[in-house]
Structure formats: structure tokens, C-alpha cells
XYZ file of C-alpha atoms in Angstrom:
518
model
C 10.073 -21.352 2.462
C 6.349 -22.086 2.599
C 5.456 -25.267 4.466
C 3.513 -28.075 2.821
C 0.834 -27.686 5.491
C 0.306 -23.993 4.695
C 0.263 -24.736 0.955
C -2.420 -27.384 1.448
C -4.467 -25.059 3.669
C -4.373 -22.282 1.086
C -5.470 -24.656 -1.669
C -8.520 -25.647 0.383
C -9.767 -22.062 0.882
C -12.372 -20.322 -1.314
C -11.249 -17.474 -3.568
C -13.265 -14.974 -1.521
C -10.662 -15.149 1.243
C -8.097 -13.572 -1.086
C -10.109 -10.568 -2.250
C -7.983 -8.090 -0.358
C -9.233 -4.580 0.284
C -7.002 -1.642 -0.495
C -7.209 2.122 -0.745
C -4.738 4.793 -1.756
C -3.836 8.210 -0.379
C -1.836 9.940 -3.104
C -0.084 13.265 -2.555
C 1.058 15.757 -5.164
C 2.217 19.371 -5.053
C 0.367 21.993 -7.048
C 2.852 23.911 -9.201
C 2.679 26.888 -11.526
C 3.698 26.855 -15.187
C 7.378 27.349 -14.328
C 7.498 24.429 -11.900
C 7.443 26.623 -8.780
C 5.446 25.467 -5.772
C 2.028 27.130 -5.877
C 1.385 30.146 -3.677
C -2.393 30.085 -4.200
C -5.060 28.911 -1.802
C -6.467 25.412 -1.998
C -8.949 25.830 -4.881
C -12.444 26.425 -3.541
C -13.842 24.337 -6.415
C -12.174 21.324 -4.802
C -14.201 21.862 -1.654
C -13.054 22.035 1.942
C -9.692 20.444 2.716
C -11.023 19.936 6.241
C -14.200 17.980 5.489
C -13.977 16.644 1.930
C -13.767 12.826 2.164
C -11.540 12.403 -0.885
C -9.665 15.653 -1.612
C -7.646 17.291 1.136
C -4.189 18.718 1.794
C -1.260 17.362 3.747
C 1.242 19.700 5.404
C 1.349 22.438 2.804
C -1.506 24.426 1.333
C -0.102 23.323 -2.053
C 0.188 19.608 -1.222
C -2.949 17.922 -2.540
C -3.975 14.546 -1.167
C -6.390 12.304 -3.054
C -8.077 9.527 -1.061
C -9.761 6.536 -2.675
C -12.341 4.303 -0.977
C -11.462 0.698 -0.155
C -11.756 -1.558 -3.206
C -10.899 -5.146 -4.100
C -9.949 -4.622 -7.779
C -6.879 -2.548 -8.672
C -8.639 -1.287 -11.794
C -11.433 0.217 -9.674
C -8.942 1.921 -7.368
C -7.085 3.429 -10.313
C -10.345 4.638 -11.826
C -11.210 6.377 -8.544
C -7.767 7.975 -8.480
C -7.991 9.047 -12.117
C -11.400 10.638 -11.498
C -9.965 12.738 -8.664
C -7.019 13.836 -10.800
C -9.233 14.747 -13.749
C -11.575 16.775 -11.576
C -8.694 18.663 -9.927
C -7.056 19.449 -13.262
C -10.408 20.442 -14.792
C -11.288 22.997 -12.109
C -7.716 24.274 -11.761
C -6.350 24.367 -15.338
C -3.628 26.931 -14.647
C -1.660 24.614 -12.336
C -0.054 21.173 -12.678
C 0.318 18.325 -10.209
C 4.020 17.632 -9.619
C 4.725 13.965 -10.469
C 7.790 13.356 -8.281
C 8.127 12.707 -4.563
C 10.921 15.233 -4.106
C 9.424 18.697 -4.467
C 9.166 21.289 -7.167
C 11.156 24.517 -7.242
C 11.111 26.224 -3.844
C 12.064 29.748 -2.831
C 13.119 29.158 0.748
C 11.182 28.023 3.787
C 8.460 30.634 3.539
C 7.545 29.638 -0.010
C 5.941 26.576 1.610
C 2.600 27.822 2.872
C 1.213 25.983 5.885
C -2.152 24.372 5.136
C -5.201 26.229 6.430
C -8.522 24.661 7.395
C -10.775 27.514 8.394
C -11.798 28.983 11.731
C -13.400 25.979 13.446
C -11.601 24.640 16.495
C -10.625 21.400 14.734
C -9.459 23.349 11.672
C -7.296 25.615 13.792
C -5.910 22.570 15.619
C -4.751 21.031 12.330
C -3.078 24.312 11.409
C -1.409 24.638 14.825
C -0.064 21.086 14.560
C 1.523 21.990 11.216
C 3.101 25.073 12.777
C 4.691 22.663 15.229
C 6.062 20.569 12.371
C 7.533 23.737 10.882
C 9.345 24.717 14.069
C 10.542 21.160 14.695
C 11.599 20.034 11.221
C 11.300 22.990 8.884
C 8.738 23.631 6.194
C 10.758 22.353 3.241
C 10.814 18.756 4.490
C 7.021 18.846 4.541
C 6.811 19.287 0.756
C 7.855 15.678 0.118
C 5.041 13.615 -1.417
C 4.293 9.919 -1.595
C 1.690 7.202 -1.916
C 0.128 5.647 1.175
C -1.353 2.187 0.624
C -4.092 0.994 2.994
C -4.583 -2.773 3.176
C -6.791 -5.324 4.886
C -7.833 -8.919 4.335
C -11.548 -9.848 4.146
C -13.482 -10.361 7.371
C -14.202 -13.905 6.215
C -10.477 -14.701 6.311
C -10.091 -14.289 10.054
C -12.221 -17.159 11.443
C -10.584 -19.632 9.059
C -7.090 -18.347 9.839
C -7.717 -18.390 13.593
C -8.803 -22.037 13.470
C -5.745 -22.879 11.405
C -3.487 -21.083 13.911
C -5.191 -22.732 16.889
C -5.563 -19.438 18.745
C -7.955 -19.072 21.684
C -7.687 -15.253 21.752
C -10.753 -13.129 21.155
C -11.379 -12.433 17.445
C -10.376 -8.789 17.908
C -7.164 -9.636 19.747
C -6.264 -12.340 17.229
C -6.740 -9.945 14.339
C -4.537 -7.322 16.016
C -1.870 -9.901 16.853
C -1.877 -11.108 13.244
C -1.613 -7.613 11.815
C 1.303 -6.876 14.128
C 2.976 -10.049 12.842
C 2.447 -8.666 9.326
C 3.980 -5.368 10.375
C 7.085 -7.051 11.800
C 7.633 -9.074 8.627
C 7.032 -5.957 6.568
C 9.683 -4.033 8.451
C 12.157 -6.882 7.989
C 11.608 -6.779 4.238
C 10.560 -3.216 3.389
C 13.963 -2.724 1.735
C 12.479 -4.658 -1.193
C 9.781 -2.015 -1.672
C 12.390 0.732 -1.423
C 14.366 -0.946 -4.199
C 11.440 -1.734 -6.490
C 9.398 1.435 -6.041
C 11.836 4.068 -4.842
C 11.863 6.870 -7.406
C 13.795 9.714 -5.807
C 17.562 9.542 -6.518
C 17.628 13.268 -7.349
C 16.618 16.554 -5.742
C 16.447 20.167 -6.817
C 19.043 22.498 -5.288
C 16.224 24.602 -3.879
C 15.354 21.651 -1.605
C 18.916 21.140 -0.381
C 20.599 24.497 -0.776
C 23.716 23.589 1.175
C 24.267 20.511 -0.965
C 25.404 17.127 0.330
C 28.758 15.386 0.432
C 27.017 12.174 -0.654
C 25.448 13.699 -3.775
C 26.860 14.812 -7.094
C 26.109 18.133 -8.733
C 24.294 17.721 -12.046
C 23.816 20.775 -14.176
C 23.050 24.020 -12.375
C 20.080 23.025 -10.245
C 20.174 19.255 -9.639
C 21.813 16.891 -7.165
C 22.078 13.155 -7.906
C 23.081 10.112 -5.855
C 24.535 7.246 -7.875
C 22.745 4.191 -6.416
C 20.058 5.806 -4.275
C 16.497 4.508 -4.504
C 14.418 6.764 -2.256
C 15.996 9.914 -0.864
C 12.493 10.678 0.378
C 12.991 7.915 2.957
C 16.557 8.942 3.824
C 17.818 11.245 6.553
C 17.065 14.227 4.314
C 13.399 13.172 4.284
C 11.198 11.483 6.846
C 13.617 10.825 9.678
C 14.512 12.879 12.725
C 16.680 12.631 15.811
C 13.906 12.997 18.392
C 12.113 9.852 17.209
C 15.225 7.695 16.916
C 14.961 6.840 20.619
C 11.424 5.469 20.401
C 12.441 1.971 19.216
C 8.960 1.117 17.995
C 9.380 -2.405 16.623
C 5.720 -3.410 16.798
C 5.858 -6.486 19.004
C 2.299 -6.049 20.263
C -0.569 -3.579 20.220
C -0.281 -2.814 23.977
C 3.451 -2.061 23.765
C 2.920 0.021 20.616
C 0.245 2.093 22.360
C 2.360 2.419 25.495
C 5.463 3.516 23.565
C 3.642 6.210 21.600
C 1.691 7.305 24.690
C 5.004 7.814 26.492
C 6.369 9.821 23.556
C 3.245 11.995 23.620
C 3.939 12.856 27.272
C 7.754 13.018 27.387
C 9.212 16.549 27.128
C 12.035 17.013 24.644
C 14.440 19.855 25.552
C 14.972 21.203 21.996
C 11.186 21.464 21.600
C 10.801 23.028 25.035
C 13.076 25.824 23.837
C 10.582 26.608 21.049
C 7.760 27.337 23.472
C 4.072 26.556 23.045
C 2.685 29.955 22.073
C 3.977 33.287 20.897
C 1.237 35.760 21.589
C -1.966 34.142 20.323
C -0.165 31.951 17.749
C 0.577 28.356 18.675
C 4.164 27.412 17.880
C 3.359 23.747 18.547
C 0.690 21.787 20.423
C 3.111 20.674 23.136
C 6.858 20.374 23.751
C 6.948 16.573 23.879
C 8.662 14.098 21.535
C 5.379 13.848 19.618
C 2.609 16.446 19.452
C 0.055 13.868 18.265
C 0.267 10.244 17.094
C 0.445 11.148 13.407
C 3.783 12.871 13.951
C 5.429 9.474 14.348
C 7.054 8.836 10.967
C 6.986 5.091 10.330
C 7.070 3.157 7.086
C 3.946 1.286 8.247
C 1.171 1.979 10.758
C -1.593 -0.085 12.354
C -4.877 1.761 11.761
C -8.502 1.831 12.908
C -11.270 4.093 11.656
C -12.241 6.025 14.774
C -15.100 8.218 15.813
C -15.184 11.909 14.918
C -12.606 13.799 16.977
C -11.205 10.599 18.472
C -7.468 10.092 18.754
C -6.049 7.198 16.685
C -4.546 5.407 19.694
C -7.875 5.514 21.525
C -9.601 3.847 18.574
C -6.903 1.171 18.378
C -7.086 0.469 22.092
C -10.861 0.140 22.013
C -11.370 -2.058 18.938
C -7.969 -3.237 17.739
C -6.311 -3.054 14.331
C -8.615 -2.788 11.325
C -6.042 -2.347 8.553
C -2.436 -1.309 7.943
C -1.115 1.757 6.149
C 2.077 1.455 4.071
C 3.943 4.766 3.976
C 7.302 4.113 2.270
C 6.164 4.334 -1.362
C 7.475 7.066 -3.646
C 5.390 8.481 -6.439
C 6.364 6.871 -9.716
C 6.957 10.028 -11.785
C 6.535 8.112 -15.043
C 2.926 7.155 -14.277
C 0.072 9.710 -14.530
C -1.359 8.472 -11.214
C 1.969 7.711 -9.510
C 1.100 3.992 -9.198
C -0.254 1.254 -11.462
C -2.169 -2.025 -11.269
C 0.968 -4.204 -11.229
C 2.259 -2.423 -8.144
C -1.105 -2.693 -6.381
C -1.317 -6.436 -7.082
C 2.220 -6.947 -5.871
C 1.606 -4.968 -2.680
C -1.535 -6.992 -1.947
C 0.362 -10.269 -2.102
C 3.574 -9.017 -0.528
C 1.515 -7.941 2.470
C -0.401 -11.229 2.534
C 2.935 -13.046 2.481
C 4.002 -10.915 5.457
C 0.766 -11.912 7.221
C 0.984 -15.684 6.800
C 4.716 -16.124 7.324
C 6.232 -16.283 10.774
C 6.199 -12.770 12.249
C 8.245 -13.525 15.361
C 9.059 -10.759 17.810
C 11.800 -8.275 16.953
C 14.581 -7.959 19.517
C 16.429 -4.717 20.158
C 19.402 -6.089 18.196
C 17.222 -7.006 15.238
C 15.499 -3.643 15.432
C 18.872 -2.019 14.789
C 19.529 -4.439 11.938
C 16.164 -3.667 10.327
C 16.945 0.045 10.373
C 20.450 -0.592 9.029
C 19.120 -2.568 6.035
C 16.562 0.125 5.269
C 19.223 2.843 5.276
C 21.446 0.795 2.981
C 18.589 0.168 0.543
C 17.654 3.851 0.495
C 21.141 5.152 -0.245
C 22.810 2.296 -2.145
C 19.994 -0.030 -3.181
C 20.808 -0.147 -6.912
C 24.405 -1.227 -6.338
C 24.330 -4.861 -7.577
C 26.902 -5.805 -4.935
C 24.944 -4.353 -2.003
C 24.645 -6.903 0.805
C 22.049 -6.856 3.558
C 22.193 -8.472 6.978
C 19.678 -11.225 7.654
C 19.061 -13.236 10.795
C 21.658 -15.891 10.013
C 23.609 -14.647 7.008
C 24.645 -11.739 4.844
C 23.404 -11.802 1.241
C 22.956 -9.455 -1.660
C 19.754 -7.471 -1.931
C 19.335 -8.994 -5.390
C 19.463 -12.613 -4.136
C 17.365 -12.008 -1.030
C 14.780 -10.117 -3.067
C 14.572 -12.954 -5.607
C 13.932 -15.477 -2.830
C 11.097 -13.306 -1.446
C 9.520 -13.055 -4.901
C 9.768 -16.835 -5.265
C 7.974 -17.328 -1.948
C 5.215 -14.909 -2.944
C 4.860 -16.700 -6.284
C 4.426 -20.039 -4.490
C 1.823 -18.444 -2.228
C -0.143 -17.149 -5.211
C 0.072 -20.524 -6.936
C -1.325 -22.295 -3.882
C -4.106 -19.783 -3.196
C -5.074 -19.522 -6.886
C -6.821 -16.112 -6.632
C -8.967 -14.828 -9.457
C -6.156 -12.583 -10.721
C -3.360 -15.145 -10.282
C -2.034 -14.738 -13.828
C -1.803 -10.953 -13.486
C -0.038 -11.247 -10.111
C 2.478 -13.729 -11.518
C 3.069 -11.393 -14.457
C 3.906 -8.542 -12.077
C 6.312 -10.829 -10.186
C 8.049 -11.670 -13.458
C 8.462 -7.982 -14.192
C 9.933 -7.258 -10.768
C 12.376 -10.155 -11.094
C 13.734 -8.356 -14.154
C 14.006 -5.171 -12.113
C 16.081 -7.009 -9.513
C 18.500 -8.127 -12.201
C 18.539 -4.803 -14.062
C 18.518 -1.834 -11.639
C 18.149 0.601 -14.540
C 14.571 -0.632 -15.048
C 13.435 0.558 -11.623
C 11.875 4.039 -11.372
C 14.901 5.306 -9.442
C 17.279 3.786 -11.979
C 15.348 5.214 -14.868
C 15.260 8.680 -13.296
C 18.964 8.628 -12.478
C 20.037 7.381 -15.912
C 17.811 9.774 -17.845
C 19.200 12.726 -15.934
C 22.802 11.505 -16.043
C 22.821 10.632 -19.736
C 21.472 13.909 -21.014
C 21.819 17.573 -19.951
C 18.451 17.636 -18.207
C 17.727 19.293 -14.887
C 15.530 17.412 -12.422
C 13.119 20.366 -12.292
C 12.749 20.457 -16.084
C 12.395 16.687 -16.422
C 9.682 16.538 -13.759
C 7.869 19.535 -15.230
C 7.821 17.856 -18.643
C 6.382 14.692 -17.085
C 3.730 16.734 -15.265
C 2.571 18.256 -18.528
C 2.541 14.879 -20.249
C 0.395 13.458 -17.447
C -1.975 16.421 -17.651
C -2.351 15.809 -21.383
C -3.133 12.125 -20.835
C -5.604 12.753 -18.021
C -7.423 15.635 -19.726
C -7.471 14.177 -23.211
C -11.196 13.766 -22.767
C -13.449 16.131 -20.834
C -14.682 14.757 -17.491
C -17.824 12.692 -17.693
C -20.789 15.041 -16.955
C -22.150 12.704 -14.267
C -18.731 12.511 -12.600
C -18.366 16.279 -12.756
C -21.781 16.803 -11.217
C -21.093 14.272 -8.471
C -17.697 15.782 -7.625
C -19.082 19.316 -7.637
C -21.843 18.243 -5.264
C -19.321 16.594 -2.959
C -17.204 19.760 -2.924
C -20.209 21.965 -2.189
C -21.321 19.659 0.618
C -17.862 19.740 2.188
C -17.899 23.539 2.240
C -21.280 23.449 3.979
C -19.925 20.969 6.539
C -16.934 23.198 7.248
C -19.252 26.181 7.756
C -21.362 24.116 10.142
C -18.280 23.159 12.166
C -17.240 26.789 12.371
C -20.690 27.824 13.563
C -20.748 25.049 16.170
C -17.333 25.774 17.695
C -17.978 26.934 21.251
C -15.697 28.097 24.007
C -12.118 29.237 23.557
C -9.654 27.550 21.256
C -7.228 27.104 24.164
C -9.883 25.109 26.020
C -10.497 22.972 22.941
C -6.783 22.230 22.568
C -6.529 21.304 26.243
C -9.486 18.901 25.961
C -8.148 17.313 22.777
C -4.636 16.895 24.116
C -6.028 15.530 27.382
C -7.672 12.531 25.693
C -6.093 9.304 26.848
C -5.365 6.261 24.763
């Protein structure tokens, strides 16, 4: 419960302190007319996936990633995202963008083409890293898509908050400490996001050919799980045995850096058996628990914009945390952009609540409990009787979630931001979702498939076509089209320049890159 002192402090602050900055990285598979994963190259009209600042690829050549700049208004962020979608659909009219997190129709491992980035050393490094992911986890797992939400509070917030907290740390250290407190509170409560925004209770049989004892067969090609929220975040998605031992519970920036640094330099026998190279082809960048920092699959990451070619941990060590990246969000398949303004507003204030509430250290015992609650929410979150384990009691997800929403509502009321009414409206909507699981995206997907003879692949393909129709109802604005075409052309020129400037052998480049210290 929010203290009277914090409430009074919030009421005394100017509205500028609550203009949070956010950006979105939204993934989506390119598919052909039949719903099969695309086998074509990344469209040249979209520019270079290596150097384009807003349109790239993730693991697969078919997995588009749209990146918006940091904004303070959800409407501006959604406009940026819509512009990227419209441009991609305009220049590539023969393919759709799959709307669901769990992938389109696959034809085995090799139907998932590994993303290619040209012949420059850095482009080849990105490709080699993805080969390592293939050999470690398989290609199919890398077709899963989601929304990453990048968040920061205004620079003007930090001096006021540091005075209020009575901290004598340097401004950079205080900011990092505060963001790590946010991260710890987020991890304690991320089950709420899995419940509200999970949208993957079903998969196509081509993703999970051997089936699952936990899932029910639906029709010929679909598998469903009764109360699941986000199979994307389950053990069939972004989890793996090698990383289970890391125990990264984010108690401080130094321990976070040290833990990941150790993982980057600790050999892992199953990966050693793969080998580093086969002939001239890299099988993986190294045989350690992690090849690079980005291989660590967490639902949230501390981030810092680094220098070109700089490793993420080195940037964090030098200048501290600049923002956080939320990584546990499914695509909402019922929305053309996979996310809407209500969700963005809620995420802004959920994360601010995590920042200003007590983010005490997480013990090893609590770390296990956090993971346990997340697994329960992923697999059984829509069961109204599901109970989660808190610090001092066991309570239903529904009741605990309602208390969190009440605390966020009180925070918004005290801070009185410019969009307070819209934020409160989103909280009202999500309270209904807590009481009626069928209103959540996962509940809606499950019920629509269960209550009619529809295959997941057909349902998602229909949604993809509906979204295309909405987004292409009007031709792209000529100025937007010209600007996007210029950006694509410039990115191709930048890739060519990188290729021309690559000197020495690729093996030497890899050795130098991997030799960077945090």
C-alpha cells in the first residue's frame, strides 16, 4: 500500500516528471498466402536488415522486427508502428505478417531460414551467432514472436527522486540502483502481465510435432491448453536448461554484470560437443553457457545504448542503466499492430509503480518462488482458483492482481498525469479481465478455437488478412513513402560501406569481438 508520504510527494511534483519515454520492438513472421512461413529473402525494398534503424530481422530471415523511436505519447508510438507496417505491406503485397506469437505453418527445422546480413564481418558475426542458436535450441523455437517494450522515466525525475530517497550515490549509480529495484519488483509481479497480455494458449502441430501431454488435440492441426496464457513464455518457448543455473535475480548492476560475464566464459559440455567450426562454417561463436549477452533469455533486461560494435555489458558497466526492456509480452493477434494505447499506458504506470515501490533484494529462496509463480501463470493463469505464493501468504492470482491494480490507480491519482483519465480507464478494463478470464487475449483465442471447428493456423491467417485490409485501406502517404524509401536506400549503402571496410580475416574479427571485456 502506498504511504501517505509518497502520495504527498507525488502530488507536489510537476506533470513533466511523469512523461515516460517508451519505444516498441515488434516482431512478426512473413507468411505466404497459405499461412506457410516465407522462404523468400528479406525484401530489398525494406532496406538492409543489418543497418536499417527501424526495420530489421530477428533470428529468422522471415521474422520481421519493427523498431519505433522513443516517444512520450502512446498515440505517436502507434502511429510510428503503423507507418512501418503499412510500408512493409505496400512493398511486399504478396506476403502477410503473421499476427500471433506462436508461429505460422512450418515444414520442419530447415523451413526456418537463418537470417542473413551480408558479407561484412559484423553481418557474418550476426549470422554465426544465429547458427549457434540453431545448434543449441533448434530453429523452430526461434520463430516465436513478441513485443519488446522499452521504458525510461524523464531525466528530470532523477534529481527529485534522489533527494526524496536521501541517496548520496552518484547520479549514475543511483539511477542504476533504482532501475534494478524496478526490475526486481517487475519480476515479482510479471505474472500479472502474463495473465493480462498472454495470447498464446494454442500452437500449430507443425511447431510441436510430437505433441504434449499437457495439451489437447483440436481438429487436425491444432493443440490447445485449457488455462494457459502464454505458451511462448513456457518451457516450449524461451526457456532452456543451460540458463537455469544462472540465477540472475538482479540485485545489483555489478552482480548482474559478473553473473553474465561468468556465463560468457564458462564452458558447457553439451555445447562443447557441438564444436565451434565445421570447415569454414561457424557452428557457434563459443561453447560457453552464453555466446553473447543477448542469448540470455530474461523477461526484462537493463539496457544502455552503446557505441558501435560495443558489447552491451561494456556499455552498462561504463555508464549504467539507461532504460529497461520488457520481453514477456505476446503479440495480441486481435490488434493490427499487436498492441494498443491502453496496454502502453498500463505498462508505463505498472513499471513506474515497480520503480517507486520497495524493490528489496531477492534471496535465492524468493528467486525460486518468482520463477514458480511465473510458470504457474503461464500454464494455468486463467484458472480462477489459481493461487500464487507471495512473501507472507498464498492468494489467488485474481485477488493479488486486483490489489496491484488498486495500488497503481492510487499512484495515478496522486501523480495526476496529463492522461490520468485514460490510464484509469485502462485499469478499469483490466479489472474486468481479472474477473472474466475469457476477455483476455488468451481466453478469447482459446474460446474461439474451442467453440467452433477452427484450426489455429486458419484463425490466425484470417486475422492476418483482416489486419492487412485495415492497414492498407488507404495508400501510404506519399511523403511517408518517400521518407521510408530513402531510409531503406541509405541502409543498403551503409551495409555496402561496411562490407567494403571489413579488413583482415573473419576469424580475427570474431576473436577480437569475443575478447572484449565487460
